[in-house]
CSV table of C-alpha atoms in Angstrom, one decimal:
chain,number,residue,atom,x,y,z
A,1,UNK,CA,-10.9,18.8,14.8
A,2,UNK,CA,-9.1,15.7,13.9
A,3,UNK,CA,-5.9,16.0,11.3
A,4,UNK,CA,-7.3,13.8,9.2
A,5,UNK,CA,-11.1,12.6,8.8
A,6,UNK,CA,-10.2,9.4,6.4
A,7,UNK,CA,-6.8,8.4,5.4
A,8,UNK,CA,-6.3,5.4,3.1
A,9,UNK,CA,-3.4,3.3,1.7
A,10,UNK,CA,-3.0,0.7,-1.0
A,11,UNK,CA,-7.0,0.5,-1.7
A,12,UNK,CA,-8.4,-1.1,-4.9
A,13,UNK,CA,-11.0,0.0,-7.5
A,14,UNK,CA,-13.0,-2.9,-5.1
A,15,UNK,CA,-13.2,0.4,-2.3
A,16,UNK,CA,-15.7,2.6,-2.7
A,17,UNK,CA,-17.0,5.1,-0.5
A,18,UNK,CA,-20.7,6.4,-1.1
A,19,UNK,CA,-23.0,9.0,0.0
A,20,UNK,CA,-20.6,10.4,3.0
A,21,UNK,CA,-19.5,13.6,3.9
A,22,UNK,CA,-16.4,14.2,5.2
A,23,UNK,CA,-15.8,17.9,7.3
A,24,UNK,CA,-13.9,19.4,9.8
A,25,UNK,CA,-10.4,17.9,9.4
A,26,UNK,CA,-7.6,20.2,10.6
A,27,UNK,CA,-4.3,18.8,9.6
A,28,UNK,CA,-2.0,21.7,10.8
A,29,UNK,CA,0.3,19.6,12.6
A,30,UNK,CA,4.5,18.6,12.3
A,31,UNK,CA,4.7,15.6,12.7
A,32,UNK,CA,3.5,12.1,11.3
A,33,UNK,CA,1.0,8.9,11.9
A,34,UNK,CA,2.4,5.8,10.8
A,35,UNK,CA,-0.6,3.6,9.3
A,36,UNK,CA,-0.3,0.2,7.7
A,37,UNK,CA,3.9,1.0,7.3
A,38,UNK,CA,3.0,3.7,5.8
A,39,UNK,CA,4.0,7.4,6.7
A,40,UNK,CA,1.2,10.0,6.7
A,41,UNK,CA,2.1,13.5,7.2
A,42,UNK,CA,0.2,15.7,9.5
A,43,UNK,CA,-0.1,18.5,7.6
A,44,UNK,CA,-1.3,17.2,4.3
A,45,UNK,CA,-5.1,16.2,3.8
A,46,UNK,CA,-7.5,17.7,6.3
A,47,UNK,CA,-10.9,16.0,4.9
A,48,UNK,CA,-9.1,12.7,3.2
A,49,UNK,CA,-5.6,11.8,3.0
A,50,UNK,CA,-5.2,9.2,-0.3
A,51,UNK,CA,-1.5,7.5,-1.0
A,52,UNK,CA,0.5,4.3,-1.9
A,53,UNK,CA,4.4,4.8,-1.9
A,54,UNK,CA,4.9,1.6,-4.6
A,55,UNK,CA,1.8,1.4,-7.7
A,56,UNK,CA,-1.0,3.5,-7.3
A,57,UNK,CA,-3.9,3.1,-5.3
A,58,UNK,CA,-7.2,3.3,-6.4
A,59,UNK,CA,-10.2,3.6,-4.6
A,60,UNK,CA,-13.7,5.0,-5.7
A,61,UNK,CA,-15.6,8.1,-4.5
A,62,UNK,CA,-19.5,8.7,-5.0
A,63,UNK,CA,-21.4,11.7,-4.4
A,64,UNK,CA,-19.4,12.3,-0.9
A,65,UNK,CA,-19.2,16.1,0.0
A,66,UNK,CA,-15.8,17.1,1.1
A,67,UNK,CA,-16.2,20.7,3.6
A,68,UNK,CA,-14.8,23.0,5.9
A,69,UNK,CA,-11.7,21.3,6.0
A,70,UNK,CA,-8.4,22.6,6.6
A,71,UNK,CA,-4.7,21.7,6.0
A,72,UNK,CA,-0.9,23.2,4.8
A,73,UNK,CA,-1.3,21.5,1.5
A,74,UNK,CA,-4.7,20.0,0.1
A,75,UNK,CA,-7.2,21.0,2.7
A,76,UNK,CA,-10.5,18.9,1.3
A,77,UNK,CA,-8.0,16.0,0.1
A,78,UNK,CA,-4.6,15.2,-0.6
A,79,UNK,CA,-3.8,12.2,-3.3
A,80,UNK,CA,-0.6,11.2,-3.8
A,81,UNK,CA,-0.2,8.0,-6.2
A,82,UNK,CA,-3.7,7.9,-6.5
A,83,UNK,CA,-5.6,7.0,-10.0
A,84,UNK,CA,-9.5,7.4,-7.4
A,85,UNK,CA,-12.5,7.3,-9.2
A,86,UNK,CA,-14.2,10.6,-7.7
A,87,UNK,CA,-17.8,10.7,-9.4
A,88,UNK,CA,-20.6,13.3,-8.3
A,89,UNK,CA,-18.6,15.0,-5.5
A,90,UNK,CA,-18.9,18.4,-4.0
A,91,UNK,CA,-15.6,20.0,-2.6
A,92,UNK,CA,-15.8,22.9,-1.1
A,93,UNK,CA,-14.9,25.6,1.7
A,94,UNK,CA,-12.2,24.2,2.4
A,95,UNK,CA,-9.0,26.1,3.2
A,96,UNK,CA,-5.0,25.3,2.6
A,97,UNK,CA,-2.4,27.3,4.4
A,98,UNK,CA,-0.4,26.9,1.5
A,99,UNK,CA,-1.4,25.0,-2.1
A,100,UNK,CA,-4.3,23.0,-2.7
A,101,UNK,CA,-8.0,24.3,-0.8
A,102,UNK,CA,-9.7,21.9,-2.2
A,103,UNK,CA,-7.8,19.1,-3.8
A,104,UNK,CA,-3.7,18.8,-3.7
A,105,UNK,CA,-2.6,16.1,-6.1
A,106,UNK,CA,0.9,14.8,-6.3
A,107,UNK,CA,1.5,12.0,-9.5
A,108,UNK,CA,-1.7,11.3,-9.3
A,109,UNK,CA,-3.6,10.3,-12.2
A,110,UNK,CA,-7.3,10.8,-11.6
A,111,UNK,CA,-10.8,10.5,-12.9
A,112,UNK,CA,-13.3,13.3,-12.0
A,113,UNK,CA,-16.8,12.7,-13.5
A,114,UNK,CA,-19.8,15.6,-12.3
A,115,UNK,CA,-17.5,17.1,-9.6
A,116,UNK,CA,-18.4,20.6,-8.0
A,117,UNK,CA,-15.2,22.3,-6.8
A,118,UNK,CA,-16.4,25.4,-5.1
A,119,UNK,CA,-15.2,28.2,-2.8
A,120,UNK,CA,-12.2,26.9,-1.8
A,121,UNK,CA,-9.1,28.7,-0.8
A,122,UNK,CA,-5.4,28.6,-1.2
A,123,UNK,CA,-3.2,31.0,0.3
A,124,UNK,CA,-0.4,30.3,-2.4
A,125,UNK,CA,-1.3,28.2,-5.6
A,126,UNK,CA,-4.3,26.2,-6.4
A,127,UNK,CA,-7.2,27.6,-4.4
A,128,UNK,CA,-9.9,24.7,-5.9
A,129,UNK,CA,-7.2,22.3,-7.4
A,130,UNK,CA,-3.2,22.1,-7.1
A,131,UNK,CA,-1.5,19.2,-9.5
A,132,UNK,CA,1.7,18.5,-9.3
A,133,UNK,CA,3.6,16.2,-11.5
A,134,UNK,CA,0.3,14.4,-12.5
A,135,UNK,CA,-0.3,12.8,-15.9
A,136,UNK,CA,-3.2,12.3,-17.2
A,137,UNK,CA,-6.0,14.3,-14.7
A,138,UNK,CA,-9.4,14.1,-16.6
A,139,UNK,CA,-12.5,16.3,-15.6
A,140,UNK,CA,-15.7,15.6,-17.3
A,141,UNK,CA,-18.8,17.6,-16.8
A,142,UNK,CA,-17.1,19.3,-13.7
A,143,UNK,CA,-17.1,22.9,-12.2
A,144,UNK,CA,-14.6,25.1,-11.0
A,145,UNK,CA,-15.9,28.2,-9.1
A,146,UNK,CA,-15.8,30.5,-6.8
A,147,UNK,CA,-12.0,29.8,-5.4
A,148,UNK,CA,-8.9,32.0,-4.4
A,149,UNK,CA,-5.6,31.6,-4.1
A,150,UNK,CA,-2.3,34.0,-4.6
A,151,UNK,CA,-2.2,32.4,-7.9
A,152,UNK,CA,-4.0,30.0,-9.9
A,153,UNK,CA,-7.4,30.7,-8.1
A,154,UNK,CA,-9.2,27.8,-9.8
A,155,UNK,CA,-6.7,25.4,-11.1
A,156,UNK,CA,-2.2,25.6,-10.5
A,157,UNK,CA,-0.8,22.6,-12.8
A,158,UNK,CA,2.8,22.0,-12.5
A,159,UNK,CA,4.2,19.4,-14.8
A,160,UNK,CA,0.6,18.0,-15.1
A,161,UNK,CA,-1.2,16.9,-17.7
A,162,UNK,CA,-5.7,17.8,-17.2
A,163,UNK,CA,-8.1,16.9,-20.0
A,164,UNK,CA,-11.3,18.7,-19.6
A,165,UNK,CA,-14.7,18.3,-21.1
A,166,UNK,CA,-17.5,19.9,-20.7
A,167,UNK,CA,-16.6,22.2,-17.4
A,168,UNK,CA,-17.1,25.0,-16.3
A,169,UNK,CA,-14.5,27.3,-14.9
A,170,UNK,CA,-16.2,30.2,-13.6
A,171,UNK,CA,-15.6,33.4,-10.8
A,172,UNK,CA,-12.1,31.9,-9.3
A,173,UNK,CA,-9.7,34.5,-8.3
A,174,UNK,CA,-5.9,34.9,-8.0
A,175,UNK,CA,-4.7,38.2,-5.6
A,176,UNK,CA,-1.3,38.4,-6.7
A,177,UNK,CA,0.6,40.9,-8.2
A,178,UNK,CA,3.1,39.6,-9.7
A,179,UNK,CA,1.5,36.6,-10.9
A,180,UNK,CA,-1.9,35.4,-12.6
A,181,UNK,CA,-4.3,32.8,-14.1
A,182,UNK,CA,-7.7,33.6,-11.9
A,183,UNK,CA,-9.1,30.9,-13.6
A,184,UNK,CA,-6.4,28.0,-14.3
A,185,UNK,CA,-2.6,28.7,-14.3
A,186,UNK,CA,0.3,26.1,-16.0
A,187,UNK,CA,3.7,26.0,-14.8
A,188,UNK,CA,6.6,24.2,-15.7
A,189,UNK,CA,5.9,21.7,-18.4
A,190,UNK,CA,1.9,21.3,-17.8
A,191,UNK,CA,-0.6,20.6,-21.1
A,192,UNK,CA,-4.3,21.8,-20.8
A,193,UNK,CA,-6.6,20.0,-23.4
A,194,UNK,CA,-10.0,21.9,-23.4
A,195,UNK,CA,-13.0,20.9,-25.1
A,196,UNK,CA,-16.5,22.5,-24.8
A,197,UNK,CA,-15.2,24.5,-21.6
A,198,UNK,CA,-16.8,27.8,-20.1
A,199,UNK,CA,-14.6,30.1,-19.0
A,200,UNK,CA,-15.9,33.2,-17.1
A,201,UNK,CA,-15.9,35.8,-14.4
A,202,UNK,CA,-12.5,35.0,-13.6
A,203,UNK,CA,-10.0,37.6,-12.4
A,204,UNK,CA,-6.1,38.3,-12.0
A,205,UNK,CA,-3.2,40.7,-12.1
A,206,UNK,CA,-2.5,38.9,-15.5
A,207,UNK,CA,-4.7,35.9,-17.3
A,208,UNK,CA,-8.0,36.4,-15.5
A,209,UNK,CA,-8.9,33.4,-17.6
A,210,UNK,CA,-5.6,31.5,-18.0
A,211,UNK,CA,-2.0,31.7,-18.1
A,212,UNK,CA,0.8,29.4,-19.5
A,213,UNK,CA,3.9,29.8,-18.3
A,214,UNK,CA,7.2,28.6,-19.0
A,215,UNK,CA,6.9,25.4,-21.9
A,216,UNK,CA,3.1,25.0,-20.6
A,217,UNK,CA,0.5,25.0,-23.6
């Protein structure tokens, strides 16, 4: 019941984190924790909380399972400048009171490799994954299932770029009615490249599989 289990700053690809799991952060708070000069907000990143504010950081995750965790916005993990290496996780039941259950990313170009992002929950966008202004996010041989938010149950991109390959995007839902994209939903500017992708079981008001909005594609 901590607000953060593992928060990091300015860490190299020479950081790697192996074989942990990281559960029952609660980052519902107001206020902040300054850490190495750096701000951390307490209401961002329940399970791991992963920023730089100059470069990117870029640390490396291996088969660590990411649960139960809570927060406002990303409440498994929260990246923010952050190009991590996260190979072999699993992500899920985790919750967000807002965007992000499992993963909240802010211009953060990441590597997933074997990922499981699972029944997570979001009560606005992004119940497994929310991206925001990120270019280029690339998933290979990943899954997306079982999560929920109001909109874009499995995936919300705004102004994001996500390369996919080989995933699976399967049995995410999205409960609002005005709104859509069960399985993956782009806003703004976003561009989804899909190759060899599974699609299924998703369900929405409109796009039970996907919706593009706005100039998305």
């Amino acid at each position: 019941n901590c607000y953060h289990v593992f928060i990091t700053d300015g860490l190299s690809s020479a950081a790697v984190l192996d074989g942990a799991a990281i559960t029952y952060g609660n980052a519902n708070g107001s206020g902040t924790i300054t850490y190495s000069g750096v701000i951390f907000d307490r209401d961002k990143g329940g399970g791991l909380y992963v920023t730089i504010f100059s470069g990117y950081t870029s640390p490396t995750l291996e088969d660590v399972i990411i649960n139960y965790n809570r927060a406002v916005f990303g409440g498994g993990m929260y990246n923010e400048k952050s190009s991590a290496s996260l190979t072999g996780l699993n992500i899920h039941n985790n919750t967000s009171t807002n965007k992000g259950g499992g993963m909240y990313n802010y211009d953060s170009p990441l590597t997933l490799s074997g990922v499981t992002i699972e029944n997570n929950s979001g009560a606005q966008a992004g119940g497994g994954m929310n991206n925001q202004y990120s270019d280029t996010i690339t998933m290979t041989e990943s899954s997306i299932t079982g999560n929920n938010a109001a909109e874009g149950g499995g995936i919300y991109n705004y102004n994001s770029s996500i390369v996919m390959n080989g995933a699976l995007v399967s049995n995410n839902g999205a409960s609002s009615s005005t709104s859509g994209g069960g399985g993956i939903l782009n806003a703004g500017t976003s561009t989804t490249t899909l190759t060899n992708i599974i699609i299924s079981g998703n369900s929405a008001y409109a796009g039970g599989g996907i919706v593009n909005n706005a100039s998305s594609l």
